[in-house]
């Protein structure tokens, strides 16, 4: 049940030599690519990958960017100027550019060689958001170039994910409401994760807490925690700990154990508490961040509601020059 | 004027096939590798690189790790368990392991195929710290494998850096003292940078502010700023903006411009304000973080002094089990 635009891109992958993948986006669109970088690192035997914020990508100008590069870009409305410029830059260098966006007539769609439109709505029977399409592309590439054995399980898992996510959101609602009430006056909330889930922790910190709620935040890497950040922990400081199902789960369990011992405001979202029916064990680690992402969105809504600070509130974004 | 242990490692590079470099460490030791990752990305035409916190590296288990890998590790005292384990793990996979440490008899030194001891003291005529040795290794590799044209200029620059740094620290002292006085009651201080300097912003956030001063922090990437984090900015929030000399300087100038327009507590450290005599223009971008690092250390000391909270204060590190 692949998006037909994905199928066209996979056909192109068969025709092109691809040595390196660049994952390029800004903010929330960049954050959802972290799981794909994790998958590439853990799975890819021959193909390298890097992930950059769009403007960093352009100015850093990786020496390896060229005709054997695949550059995957993402921007929800397709208007993010840095990402549009990154697509143009990559295309000039001869790279294969594939952009994910919601808007078919956007500048990003125009700037890219291939465009994949994603849909967020519930009316679609299978999960077809940017997160899912990223995986279809990355695992599709690894399947085509290296015969990756998890591709079919991954695609199958995505086709079962809509009800899994709906059920997880419903299950999480009471805890999310309690979270909103408990932390409505918090001025600082940390998030923490590792592996495939780190991008989701980063998204919640910078897009939800800092951008949409004006709450100080920072996504701490669970492995880095014990090498500096954990000294900030006291009984009061709130920390949201994600616990996923990938190979780095021991890192998240360790940071959680410590935080619970010395902190009184530790909020845990553990992917194993949700029913992942239809998801093969071999790909559960990759699917966990997609579920945690949607569950955290419920936490965001409940926090915004409790604080009477709608998620759409902005003081600078789209309002002033920057 | 290369450290003779570096010379031995460069000889080994000539004998080995190296396709990929992994930069592996924790906390401050990881942070000082970011500049080398930047250099690899911008310079390396054939060799890929990745940077991981040590435990993430082990558990993520990159599929490409193998006999054609170079793994560079760093731990000041050579005792960081995750980094020692990462060296063992990489060596088991057949990778060439090179460790940087201050301690010749440490577990890390024992676990690694090659060890380079660095010295921090002023008694050494040329800069010989981990930051400098990282560059000697990375540019040495690129010189040997790809004929990188900046190698000689980089080594030459490092040999002139001791007086450059001493002068920069002296020049920065009054501003650092003013910083300490002005922000002694701050509960939250952000740092911001991009490119080669991001690691230094990260180090100051997690090792100085969070670990040693128990002040909330987060190193914001200057390019990501406008895609979420900037909404946290108000007149009060303190932000330390690093401005370097590499290709991403426009990102740092842009975030600085915005922060100054809407914030009243923006602290700027611009590498162009320091006298980099002896540093060739072609490598100034790479050298800037080494200077900013040492200057920021003065800021750390002055902040600690003003707050009467010594940089050695800990509540958990080396005191409790974790």
Coordinates of C-alpha atoms in Angstrom, one line a residue:
Chain A
X1 CA 0.0 0.0 0.0
X2 CA 2.7 2.5 -1.0
X3 CA 1.9 6.0 -1.9
X4 CA 2.2 5.9 -5.7
X5 CA 4.6 8.9 -5.6
X6 CA 6.9 6.8 -3.4
X7 CA 6.7 4.0 -5.9
X8 CA 7.9 6.3 -8.7
X9 CA 10.9 7.4 -6.5
X10 CA 11.8 3.8 -5.7
X11 CA 11.9 3.1 -9.5
X12 CA 14.3 6.0 -9.8
X13 CA 16.5 4.6 -7.0
X14 CA 16.9 1.5 -9.2
X15 CA 18.3 3.6 -12.0
X16 CA 20.6 5.7 -10.0
X17 CA 23.9 5.1 -8.2
X18 CA 23.5 6.3 -4.6
X19 CA 26.4 6.4 -2.2
X20 CA 25.2 8.9 0.3
X21 CA 21.9 10.2 1.7
X22 CA 21.4 13.7 3.1
X23 CA 18.4 14.3 5.2
X24 CA 17.6 18.0 5.1
X25 CA 14.9 20.0 6.8
X26 CA 14.2 22.6 9.6
X27 CA 12.7 22.3 13.0
X28 CA 9.8 19.8 13.2
X29 CA 10.5 18.6 9.6
X30 CA 14.1 17.9 10.5
X31 CA 13.2 16.2 13.8
X32 CA 11.1 13.6 12.1
X33 CA 14.1 12.5 10.0
X34 CA 16.2 11.5 13.0
X35 CA 14.6 8.1 13.1
X36 CA 15.5 7.5 9.5
X37 CA 19.1 8.5 10.2
X38 CA 19.0 5.9 13.0
X39 CA 17.7 3.3 10.6
X40 CA 20.3 4.1 8.0
X41 CA 23.1 3.8 10.5
X42 CA 21.9 0.6 12.0
X43 CA 20.9 -1.1 8.7
X44 CA 23.0 0.4 5.8
X45 CA 26.0 -1.7 4.9
X46 CA 27.2 0.5 1.9
X47 CA 25.3 3.8 2.0
X48 CA 26.3 6.6 4.3
X49 CA 24.0 9.3 5.6
X50 CA 24.0 12.7 7.3
X51 CA 21.2 14.9 8.7
X52 CA 21.4 18.6 8.7
X53 CA 19.3 21.7 9.3
X54 CA 18.7 23.1 5.8
X55 CA 20.8 26.2 6.1
X56 CA 23.7 24.4 7.8
X57 CA 23.6 21.9 4.9
X58 CA 24.0 24.7 2.3
X59 CA 26.7 26.6 4.1
X60 CA 28.6 23.5 5.4
X61 CA 28.5 22.4 1.8
X62 CA 29.5 18.8 2.3
X63 CA 32.4 17.8 -0.1
X64 CA 30.7 14.5 -0.8
X65 CA 27.5 16.1 -2.1
X66 CA 27.2 15.3 -5.8
X67 CA 25.7 13.1 -8.5
X68 CA 25.8 10.0 -6.3
X69 CA 23.9 11.7 -3.5
X70 CA 20.2 11.4 -2.6
X71 CA 18.9 14.4 -0.8
X72 CA 15.6 14.0 1.0
X73 CA 13.9 17.2 2.1
X74 CA 10.8 18.0 4.0
X75 CA 8.7 21.1 4.7
X76 CA 5.0 20.9 5.7
X77 CA 3.8 23.8 3.6
X78 CA 6.8 23.6 1.2
X79 CA 7.6 27.3 1.8
X80 CA 10.5 27.1 4.3
X81 CA 13.0 29.3 2.5
X82 CA 16.1 27.5 3.8
X83 CA 14.7 24.1 2.7
X84 CA 13.7 25.4 -0.8
X85 CA 17.2 26.8 -1.2
X86 CA 18.7 23.5 0.0
X87 CA 16.8 21.7 -2.7
X88 CA 18.0 24.1 -5.4
X89 CA 21.6 23.9 -4.1
X90 CA 21.5 20.0 -4.0
X91 CA 20.0 19.9 -7.5
X92 CA 22.7 22.2 -8.9
X93 CA 25.3 19.8 -7.5
X94 CA 23.7 16.9 -9.5
X95 CA 22.1 15.2 -6.5
X96 CA 18.8 13.4 -6.7
X97 CA 16.3 15.5 -4.8
X98 CA 13.1 14.1 -3.3
X99 CA 10.9 16.4 -1.3
X100 CA 8.1 15.6 1.1
X101 CA 5.4 18.3 1.5
X102 CA 1.7 18.7 2.0
X103 CA 1.4 21.3 -0.7
X104 CA 1.7 20.3 -4.4
X105 CA 2.1 23.9 -5.7
X106 CA 4.7 25.0 -3.2
X107 CA 8.2 26.4 -4.0
X108 CA 9.8 23.2 -2.5
X109 CA 7.7 21.0 -4.8
X110 CA 8.9 23.2 -7.7
X111 CA 12.5 23.2 -6.7
X112 CA 12.8 19.4 -6.4
X113 CA 13.2 16.7 -9.0
X114 CA 10.7 14.4 -7.2
X115 CA 7.9 15.4 -4.9
X116 CA 5.9 13.2 -2.5
X117 CA 2.7 14.6 -1.1
X118 CA 1.7 13.4 2.3
X119 CA -1.6 13.4 4.0
X120 CA -2.2 13.8 7.7
X121 CA -5.9 13.2 7.8
X122 CA -7.8 10.4 9.4
X123 CA -9.7 9.8 6.1
X124 CA -6.7 7.8 4.8
X125 CA -6.8 4.2 5.6
X126 CA -3.1 3.8 6.1
X127 CA -0.5 6.0 7.7
X128 CA 0.8 8.4 5.0
X129 CA 2.5 11.2 6.9
X130 CA 6.0 12.5 6.5
X131 CA 7.4 10.1 9.2
X132 CA 6.0 7.1 7.4
X133 CA 7.1 8.2 4.0
X134 CA 10.6 8.8 5.2
X135 CA 10.8 5.2 6.2
X136 CA 9.3 4.0 2.9
X137 CA 12.0 5.9 1.1
X138 CA 14.9 4.9 3.4
X139 CA 13.9 1.2 3.7
X140 CA 13.0 1.2 0.0
X141 CA 16.5 2.4 -0.9
X142 CA 18.1 -0.2 1.4
X143 CA 15.9 -2.9 0.0
X144 CA 16.8 -2.0 -3.6
X145 CA 20.5 -1.4 -3.1
X146 CA 21.3 -3.9 -0.3
X147 CA 18.4 -6.3 -0.1
X148 CA 17.5 -5.1 3.4
X149 CA 15.4 -7.9 4.9
X150 CA 13.2 -5.7 7.1
X151 CA 11.5 -3.7 4.2
X152 CA 8.4 -5.8 3.9
X153 CA 7.9 -5.9 7.7
X154 CA 8.2 -2.2 7.8
X155 CA 5.7 -1.5 5.0
X156 CA 3.3 -4.0 6.6
X157 CA 3.7 -2.3 10.0
X158 CA 2.9 1.1 8.5
X159 CA -0.3 -0.3 7.0
X160 CA -1.5 -1.4 10.5
X161 CA -0.5 1.8 12.3
X162 CA -3.5 4.0 12.0
X163 CA -5.6 2.0 14.6
X164 CA -2.5 1.4 16.7
X165 CA -2.0 5.1 17.0
X166 CA -5.7 5.9 17.6
X167 CA -5.8 3.4 20.4
X168 CA -2.5 4.7 21.9
X169 CA -3.8 8.2 21.9
X170 CA -7.0 7.2 23.6
X171 CA -5.1 5.2 26.2
X172 CA -2.8 8.1 26.9
X173 CA -5.4 10.7 27.3
X174 CA -5.9 10.5 31.1
X175 CA -2.2 10.7 31.7
X176 CA -1.9 13.6 29.2
X177 CA -4.7 15.5 31.0
X178 CA -2.9 14.9 34.4
X179 CA 0.3 16.1 32.8
X180 CA -1.4 19.3 31.6
X181 CA -2.8 20.0 35.1
X182 CA 0.4 19.1 36.9
X183 CA 2.7 21.2 34.8
X184 CA 0.6 24.1 33.7
X185 CA 2.8 26.5 35.8
X186 CA 6.2 24.9 34.9
X187 CA 8.7 27.3 33.4
X188 CA 11.1 24.6 32.3
X189 CA 10.4 21.0 31.1
X190 CA 13.2 18.8 29.8
X191 CA 12.7 15.9 27.4
X192 CA 15.0 12.9 27.1
X193 CA 15.5 10.0 24.7
X194 CA 18.1 8.2 22.6
X195 CA 18.3 6.2 19.4
X196 CA 15.3 6.3 17.0
X197 CA 13.3 8.4 19.5
X198 CA 15.7 11.3 20.0
X199 CA 14.2 13.3 17.2
X200 CA 10.8 13.1 18.9
X201 CA 12.2 14.4 22.1
X202 CA 13.9 17.2 20.1
X203 CA 10.6 18.1 18.4
X204 CA 8.7 18.2 21.6
X205 CA 11.4 20.5 23.2
X206 CA 11.8 23.0 20.4
X207 CA 8.4 23.0 18.5
X208 CA 5.9 22.3 21.3
X209 CA 7.5 23.6 24.5
X210 CA 9.7 26.4 23.3
X211 CA 7.8 27.5 20.2
X212 CA 4.1 26.9 21.0
X213 CA 4.2 27.1 24.8
X214 CA 7.1 29.5 25.6
X215 CA 8.4 27.0 28.1
X216 CA 12.2 26.6 28.5
X217 CA 13.3 23.2 27.3
X218 CA 16.2 21.1 25.9
X219 CA 16.1 17.6 24.5
X220 CA 18.8 15.8 26.5
X221 CA 20.4 12.7 24.9
X222 CA 19.9 9.8 27.4
X223 CA 23.5 8.7 26.9
X224 CA 24.9 12.2 27.4
X225 CA 22.8 12.7 30.6
X226 CA 25.5 11.3 32.9
X227 CA 28.2 13.4 31.4
X228 CA 26.9 16.8 32.4
X229 CA 23.1 17.4 32.2
X230 CA 22.1 15.1 35.1
X231 CA 23.6 17.6 37.6
X232 CA 20.6 19.9 36.8
X233 CA 18.2 17.3 38.2
X234 CA 16.5 18.1 41.5
X235 CA 13.2 17.2 43.1
X236 CA 11.4 19.9 41.2
X237 CA 12.6 19.9 37.6
X238 CA 10.1 18.2 35.2
X239 CA 11.6 15.7 32.7
X240 CA 9.7 13.8 30.0
X241 CA 11.5 10.5 29.4
X242 CA 10.7 8.6 26.3
X243 CA 11.5 4.9 26.3
X244 CA 11.5 3.2 23.0
X245 CA 11.9 -0.3 21.6
X246 CA 15.1 0.1 19.6
X247 CA 18.6 -1.1 20.4
X248 CA 19.3 1.9 22.6
X249 CA 16.5 1.2 25.0
X250 CA 19.0 0.4 27.8
X251 CA 20.2 4.0 27.6
X252 CA 16.7 5.3 28.1
X253 CA 16.0 2.9 30.9
X254 CA 19.2 3.9 32.7
X255 CA 18.4 7.6 32.5
X256 CA 14.9 7.0 33.7
X257 CA 16.1 4.9 36.6
X258 CA 18.4 7.7 37.8
X259 CA 15.8 10.5 37.3
X260 CA 13.2 8.6 39.2
X261 CA 15.6 8.1 42.1
X262 CA 16.5 11.7 42.4
X263 CA 13.6 13.6 40.8
X264 CA 9.9 13.8 41.8
X265 CA 8.6 15.1 38.4
X266 CA 9.5 12.5 35.9
X267 CA 7.0 11.9 33.2
X268 CA 7.5 8.6 31.4
X269 CA 6.2 7.5 27.9
X270 CA 7.2 3.9 27.3
X271 CA 6.4 2.5 23.9
X272 CA 6.0 -1.0 25.4
X273 CA 2.9 0.2 27.2
X274 CA 1.1 0.5 23.9
X275 CA -0.5 -2.2 21.8
X276 CA 1.5 -2.5 18.6
X277 CA -0.6 -5.3 17.0
X278 CA 0.4 -5.8 13.4
X279 CA 3.9 -4.6 14.0
X280 CA 6.6 -7.2 13.5
X281 CA 9.1 -7.5 16.4
X282 CA 12.0 -6.8 14.0
X283 CA 10.7 -3.2 13.2
X284 CA 9.1 -2.3 16.5
X285 CA 12.1 -0.1 17.4
X286 CA 11.6 1.9 14.3
X287 CA 7.9 2.2 14.7
X288 CA 8.0 3.3 18.4
X289 CA 8.9 7.0 17.6
X290 CA 5.9 7.3 15.3
X291 CA 3.6 6.2 18.1
X292 CA 5.3 8.3 20.7
X293 CA 5.1 11.3 18.4
X294 CA 1.3 11.0 18.2
X295 CA 0.9 10.4 21.9
X296 CA 3.1 13.4 22.7
X297 CA 0.9 15.5 20.5
X298 CA -2.0 14.6 22.9
X299 CA 0.2 15.8 25.8
X300 CA 0.9 19.0 23.9
X301 CA -2.8 19.6 23.4
X302 CA -3.6 19.0 27.1
X303 CA -0.8 21.2 28.3
X304 CA -1.9 24.0 26.0
X305 CA -5.5 23.6 27.2
X306 CA -4.6 23.6 30.9
X307 CA -2.4 26.7 30.4
X308 CA -5.0 28.5 28.2
X309 CA -2.1 29.0 25.7
X310 CA -3.2 27.6 22.3
X311 CA -0.7 25.7 20.3
X312 CA -1.2 28.3 17.5
X313 CA 0.1 31.2 19.6
X314 CA 3.2 32.9 18.2
X315 CA 5.0 36.2 18.9
X316 CA 7.5 36.2 16.0
X317 CA 6.9 33.3 13.6
X318 CA 5.1 34.4 10.4
X319 CA 4.6 37.8 12.2
X320 CA 7.8 39.7 12.0
X321 CA 10.8 39.7 9.7
X322 CA 13.5 37.2 10.5
Chain B
X1 CA 55.7 20.2 15.6
X2 CA 53.5 17.2 15.8
X3 CA 53.0 15.2 19.0
X4 CA 55.2 12.1 18.2
X5 CA 52.3 9.8 19.1
X6 CA 50.3 11.6 16.4
X7 CA 53.1 10.9 13.9
X8 CA 52.9 7.2 14.7
X9 CA 49.2 7.2 14.1
X10 CA 49.6 9.0 10.8
X11 CA 52.1 6.4 9.7
X12 CA 49.4 3.7 10.5
X13 CA 46.9 5.7 8.4
X14 CA 49.2 5.2 5.4
X15 CA 49.1 1.5 5.8
X16 CA 45.4 1.1 6.4
X17 CA 42.3 1.5 4.1
X18 CA 40.0 3.9 5.8
X19 CA 36.5 4.5 4.4
X20 CA 34.8 5.9 7.5
X21 CA 35.6 7.8 10.7
X22 CA 33.6 7.5 13.9
X23 CA 34.1 10.2 16.5
X24 CA 33.1 8.7 19.8
X25 CA 33.1 10.3 23.3
X26 CA 30.8 11.5 26.1
X27 CA 29.9 15.0 27.2
X28 CA 32.8 17.5 27.0
X29 CA 35.0 15.0 25.2
X30 CA 32.3 14.5 22.6
X31 CA 31.6 18.2 22.3
X32 CA 35.2 18.9 21.2
X33 CA 34.8 16.5 18.3
X34 CA 32.0 18.5 16.6
X35 CA 34.6 20.8 14.9
X36 CA 36.3 17.8 13.5
X37 CA 33.0 16.4 12.2
X38 CA 32.5 19.8 10.5
X39 CA 35.9 19.7 9.0
X40 CA 35.4 16.1 7.7
X41 CA 32.1 17.1 6.1
X42 CA 33.4 20.2 4.4
X43 CA 36.7 18.7 3.3
X44 CA 36.5 15.0 2.8
X45 CA 35.8 13.9 -0.7
X46 CA 35.9 10.1 -0.1
X47 CA 35.7 9.5 3.6
X48 CA 32.5 9.6 5.6
X49 CA 32.2 10.4 9.3
X50 CA 29.7 10.2 12.1
X51 CA 29.8 11.4 15.7
X52 CA 28.2 9.6 18.6
X53 CA 28.0 9.6 22.3
X54 CA 29.8 6.5 23.3
X55 CA 26.9 4.4 24.5
X56 CA 24.8 5.4 21.6
X57 CA 27.6 4.2 19.3
X58 CA 27.7 0.8 20.9
X59 CA 23.9 0.2 21.0
X60 CA 23.2 1.8 17.6
X61 CA 25.9 -0.5 16.3
X62 CA 26.4 1.1 12.9
X63 CA 26.4 -1.5 10.1
X64 CA 29.3 0.1 8.4
X65 CA 31.6 -0.3 11.5
X66 CA 34.4 -2.7 10.5
X67 CA 37.9 -3.2 9.3
X68 CA 37.8 -0.1 7.1
X69 CA 36.7 2.1 10.0
X70 CA 38.8 4.5 12.1
X71 CA 37.3 5.1 15.5
X72 CA 38.7 8.1 17.4
X73 CA 37.8 8.2 21.1
X74 CA 38.4 10.7 23.8
X75 CA 38.2 10.7 27.6
X76 CA 40.2 13.1 29.8
X77 CA 41.0 10.6 32.6
X78 CA 40.5 7.6 30.3
X79 CA 38.0 6.1 32.7
X80 CA 34.7 6.9 31.2
X81 CA 33.1 3.4 31.2
X82 CA 31.0 4.0 28.1
X83 CA 34.0 5.2 26.1
X84 CA 36.2 2.3 27.3
X85 CA 33.5 -0.1 26.2
X86 CA 33.2 1.7 22.9
X87 CA 36.9 1.2 22.2
X88 CA 36.6 -2.5 23.0
X89 CA 33.5 -2.8 20.8
X90 CA 35.1 -1.1 17.9
X91 CA 38.3 -3.1 18.2
X92 CA 36.4 -6.3 18.2
X93 CA 34.8 -5.3 15.0
X94 CA 38.3 -4.8 13.4
X95 CA 38.3 -1.0 13.4
X96 CA 41.4 1.0 14.0
X97 CA 41.0 2.6 17.4
X98 CA 42.9 5.7 18.4
X99 CA 42.2 7.2 21.8
X100 CA 43.0 10.6 23.2
X101 CA 43.5 10.8 27.0
X102 CA 45.5 12.6 29.6
X103 CA 46.2 9.3 31.5
X104 CA 48.7 6.8 30.0
X105 CA 47.7 4.0 32.4
X106 CA 44.0 4.4 32.0
X107 CA 41.5 1.7 30.9
X108 CA 40.9 3.6 27.7
X109 CA 44.6 3.6 26.9
X110 CA 44.7 -0.1 27.5
X111 CA 41.6 -0.8 25.4
X112 CA 42.8 1.1 22.3
X113 CA 45.2 0.1 19.6
X114 CA 46.8 3.5 19.6
X115 CA 46.9 6.1 22.4
X116 CA 47.7 9.8 22.1
X117 CA 48.4 11.6 25.4
X118 CA 47.6 15.2 25.4
X119 CA 48.8 17.9 27.7
X120 CA 46.8 20.9 28.8
X121 CA 49.5 22.8 30.6
X122 CA 51.1 26.1 29.7
X123 CA 54.5 24.6 30.0
X124 CA 54.1 23.2 26.4
X125 CA 55.3 25.5 23.7
X126 CA 52.6 24.5 21.3
X127 CA 48.9 23.7 21.7
X128 CA 48.6 20.1 22.5
X129 CA 45.2 19.6 23.9
X130 CA 42.5 17.1 22.7
X131 CA 41.0 19.7 20.4
X132 CA 44.2 20.3 18.6
X133 CA 45.1 16.6 18.4
X134 CA 41.7 15.9 16.9
X135 CA 42.5 18.2 14.1
X136 CA 46.0 16.8 13.6
X137 CA 44.4 13.4 13.2
X138 CA 41.6 14.4 10.9
X139 CA 43.5 16.7 8.7
X140 CA 46.4 14.3 8.7
X141 CA 44.1 11.6 7.5
X142 CA 42.6 13.8 4.8
X143 CA 46.2 14.9 3.8
X144 CA 47.4 11.3 3.5
X145 CA 44.3 9.8 1.8
X146 CA 43.1 12.8 -0.3
X147 CA 46.0 15.3 -0.5
X148 CA 44.0 17.8 1.5
X149 CA 45.6 21.2 0.8
X150 CA 44.9 22.8 4.2
X151 CA 46.9 20.4 6.3
X152 CA 50.1 22.4 6.5
X153 CA 48.3 25.6 7.2
X154 CA 46.3 23.9 10.0
X155 CA 49.4 22.4 11.7
X156 CA 51.2 25.8 11.3
X157 CA 48.2 27.6 12.9
X158 CA 48.2 25.2 15.9
X159 CA 51.8 26.0 16.5
X160 CA 51.0 29.7 16.8
X161 CA 47.9 29.3 18.9
X162 CA 49.2 29.3 22.5
X163 CA 49.9 33.1 22.5
X164 CA 46.8 33.8 20.4
X165 CA 44.7 32.1 23.1
X166 CA 46.5 33.7 26.0
X167 CA 45.9 37.1 24.5
X168 CA 42.3 36.4 23.7
X169 CA 41.6 35.3 27.3
X170 CA 43.2 38.5 28.6
X171 CA 41.2 40.6 26.2
X172 CA 38.0 38.8 27.2
X173 CA 38.5 39.1 31.0
X174 CA 36.6 42.4 31.6
X175 CA 33.6 41.2 29.5
X176 CA 33.7 37.8 31.3
X177 CA 33.7 39.6 34.7
X178 CA 30.8 41.7 33.6
X179 CA 29.0 38.6 32.5
X180 CA 29.5 36.9 35.8
X181 CA 28.1 39.9 37.7
X182 CA 25.2 40.5 35.4
X183 CA 24.0 36.9 35.3
X184 CA 24.8 35.6 38.7
X185 CA 21.1 35.2 39.5
X186 CA 20.1 33.8 36.1
X187 CA 18.2 30.5 36.3
X188 CA 18.4 29.8 32.6
X189 CA 21.1 30.8 30.0
X190 CA 20.9 29.6 26.4
X191 CA 23.9 29.2 24.1
X192 CA 23.8 29.3 20.3
X193 CA 26.1 28.6 17.4
X194 CA 26.4 26.7 14.1
X195 CA 29.0 24.9 12.0
X196 CA 32.4 24.3 13.6
X197 CA 31.4 26.2 16.8
X198 CA 28.2 24.3 17.7
X199 CA 30.2 21.8 19.8
X200 CA 31.5 24.6 22.0
X201 CA 28.0 26.0 22.5
X202 CA 27.0 22.4 23.5
X203 CA 29.9 22.0 25.9
X204 CA 29.1 25.3 27.6
X205 CA 25.5 24.4 27.9
X206 CA 25.8 20.9 29.3
X207 CA 29.2 20.9 31.1
X208 CA 29.5 24.4 32.4
X209 CA 26.0 25.7 32.9
X210 CA 24.0 22.5 33.7
X211 CA 26.7 20.4 35.3
X212 CA 29.0 22.8 37.0
X213 CA 26.6 25.7 37.7
X214 CA 23.1 24.0 37.9
X215 CA 21.7 26.6 35.5
X216 CA 19.1 25.5 33.0
X217 CA 20.5 25.5 29.5
X218 CA 20.3 24.3 25.9
X219 CA 22.6 24.8 23.0
X220 CA 20.4 26.0 20.2
X221 CA 21.5 25.6 16.6
X222 CA 21.5 29.0 15.0
X223 CA 19.9 27.6 11.8
X224 CA 17.2 25.8 13.8
X225 CA 16.5 28.9 15.9
X226 CA 13.9 30.3 13.5
X227 CA 12.0 27.1 13.3
X228 CA 10.9 26.9 16.9
X229 CA 13.3 28.0 19.6
X230 CA 13.2 31.7 18.9
X231 CA 9.7 31.9 20.3
X232 CA 11.2 31.5 23.8
X233 CA 13.1 34.8 23.4
X234 CA 11.9 37.7 25.4
X235 CA 13.6 40.8 26.9
X236 CA 14.9 38.8 29.9
X237 CA 16.2 35.5 28.7
X238 CA 20.0 35.4 28.5
X239 CA 21.6 34.0 25.3
X240 CA 25.2 33.5 24.6
X241 CA 25.8 33.8 20.9
X242 CA 29.0 32.5 19.4
X243 CA 30.0 33.9 16.1
X244 CA 32.7 32.0 14.3
X245 CA 34.7 32.3 11.1
X246 CA 33.6 29.3 9.1
X247 CA 31.2 29.0 6.2
X248 CA 28.1 29.0 8.5
X249 CA 28.9 32.5 10.0
X250 CA 25.9 33.9 8.2
X251 CA 23.6 31.7 10.2
X252 CA 25.2 32.9 13.5
X253 CA 25.0 36.6 12.3
X254 CA 21.3 36.1 11.5
X255 CA 20.4 34.6 14.8
X256 CA 22.4 37.3 16.6
X257 CA 20.7 40.1 14.7
X258 CA 17.3 38.8 15.6
X259 CA 18.1 38.2 19.2
X260 CA 19.5 41.7 19.6
X261 CA 16.4 43.1 18.1
X262 CA 14.0 41.4 20.5
X263 CA 16.2 40.5 23.5
X264 CA 18.0 42.6 26.1
X265 CA 20.4 40.0 27.4
X266 CA 22.4 38.8 24.5
X267 CA 26.0 38.0 25.1
X268 CA 28.2 37.9 22.0
X269 CA 31.5 36.2 21.5
X270 CA 32.7 36.9 18.0
X271 CA 35.9 35.2 16.9
X272 CA 36.7 38.1 14.6
X273 CA 37.3 40.3 17.6
X274 CA 40.4 38.3 18.6
X275 CA 43.9 38.6 17.1
X276 CA 44.5 35.4 15.2
X277 CA 48.1 36.3 14.1
X278 CA 49.8 33.3 12.6
X279 CA 46.5 31.6 11.5
X280 CA 46.1 31.3 7.7
X281 CA 42.8 32.6 6.4
X282 CA 42.0 29.2 4.9
X283 CA 41.8 27.6 8.4
X284 CA 40.5 30.4 10.5
X285 CA 37.1 28.9 10.5
X286 CA 38.4 25.7 12.0
X287 CA 40.6 27.5 14.6
X288 CA 37.8 29.8 15.8
X289 CA 36.2 27.2 18.1
X290 CA 39.5 26.5 19.8
X291 CA 39.8 30.1 20.7
X292 CA 36.1 30.5 21.7
X293 CA 36.4 27.4 23.9
X294 CA 39.2 28.9 25.9
X295 CA 37.6 32.3 26.1
X296 CA 34.3 30.7 27.3
X297 CA 36.3 29.0 30.0
X298 CA 37.1 32.4 31.4
X299 CA 33.4 33.3 31.3
X300 CA 32.7 30.0 33.2
X301 CA 35.3 30.9 35.9
X302 CA 33.9 34.4 36.3
X303 CA 30.3 33.2 36.5
X304 CA 31.3 30.6 39.1
X305 CA 33.2 33.2 41.1
X306 CA 30.3 35.7 41.1
X307 CA 27.8 33.0 42.1
X308 CA 30.2 31.6 44.7
X309 CA 29.5 28.2 43.2
X310 CA 32.9 26.6 42.3
X311 CA 33.2 24.8 39.0
X312 CA 34.1 21.7 40.9
X313 CA 30.7 21.5 42.7
X314 CA 28.8 18.3 42.0
X315 CA 25.8 16.6 43.6
X316 CA 25.8 13.3 41.7
X317 CA 28.9 13.0 39.5
X318 CA 31.5 10.7 41.0
X319 CA 29.5 10.7 44.3
X320 CA 26.5 8.4 43.7
X321 CA 25.9 5.3 41.6
X322 CA 24.6 5.9 38.1

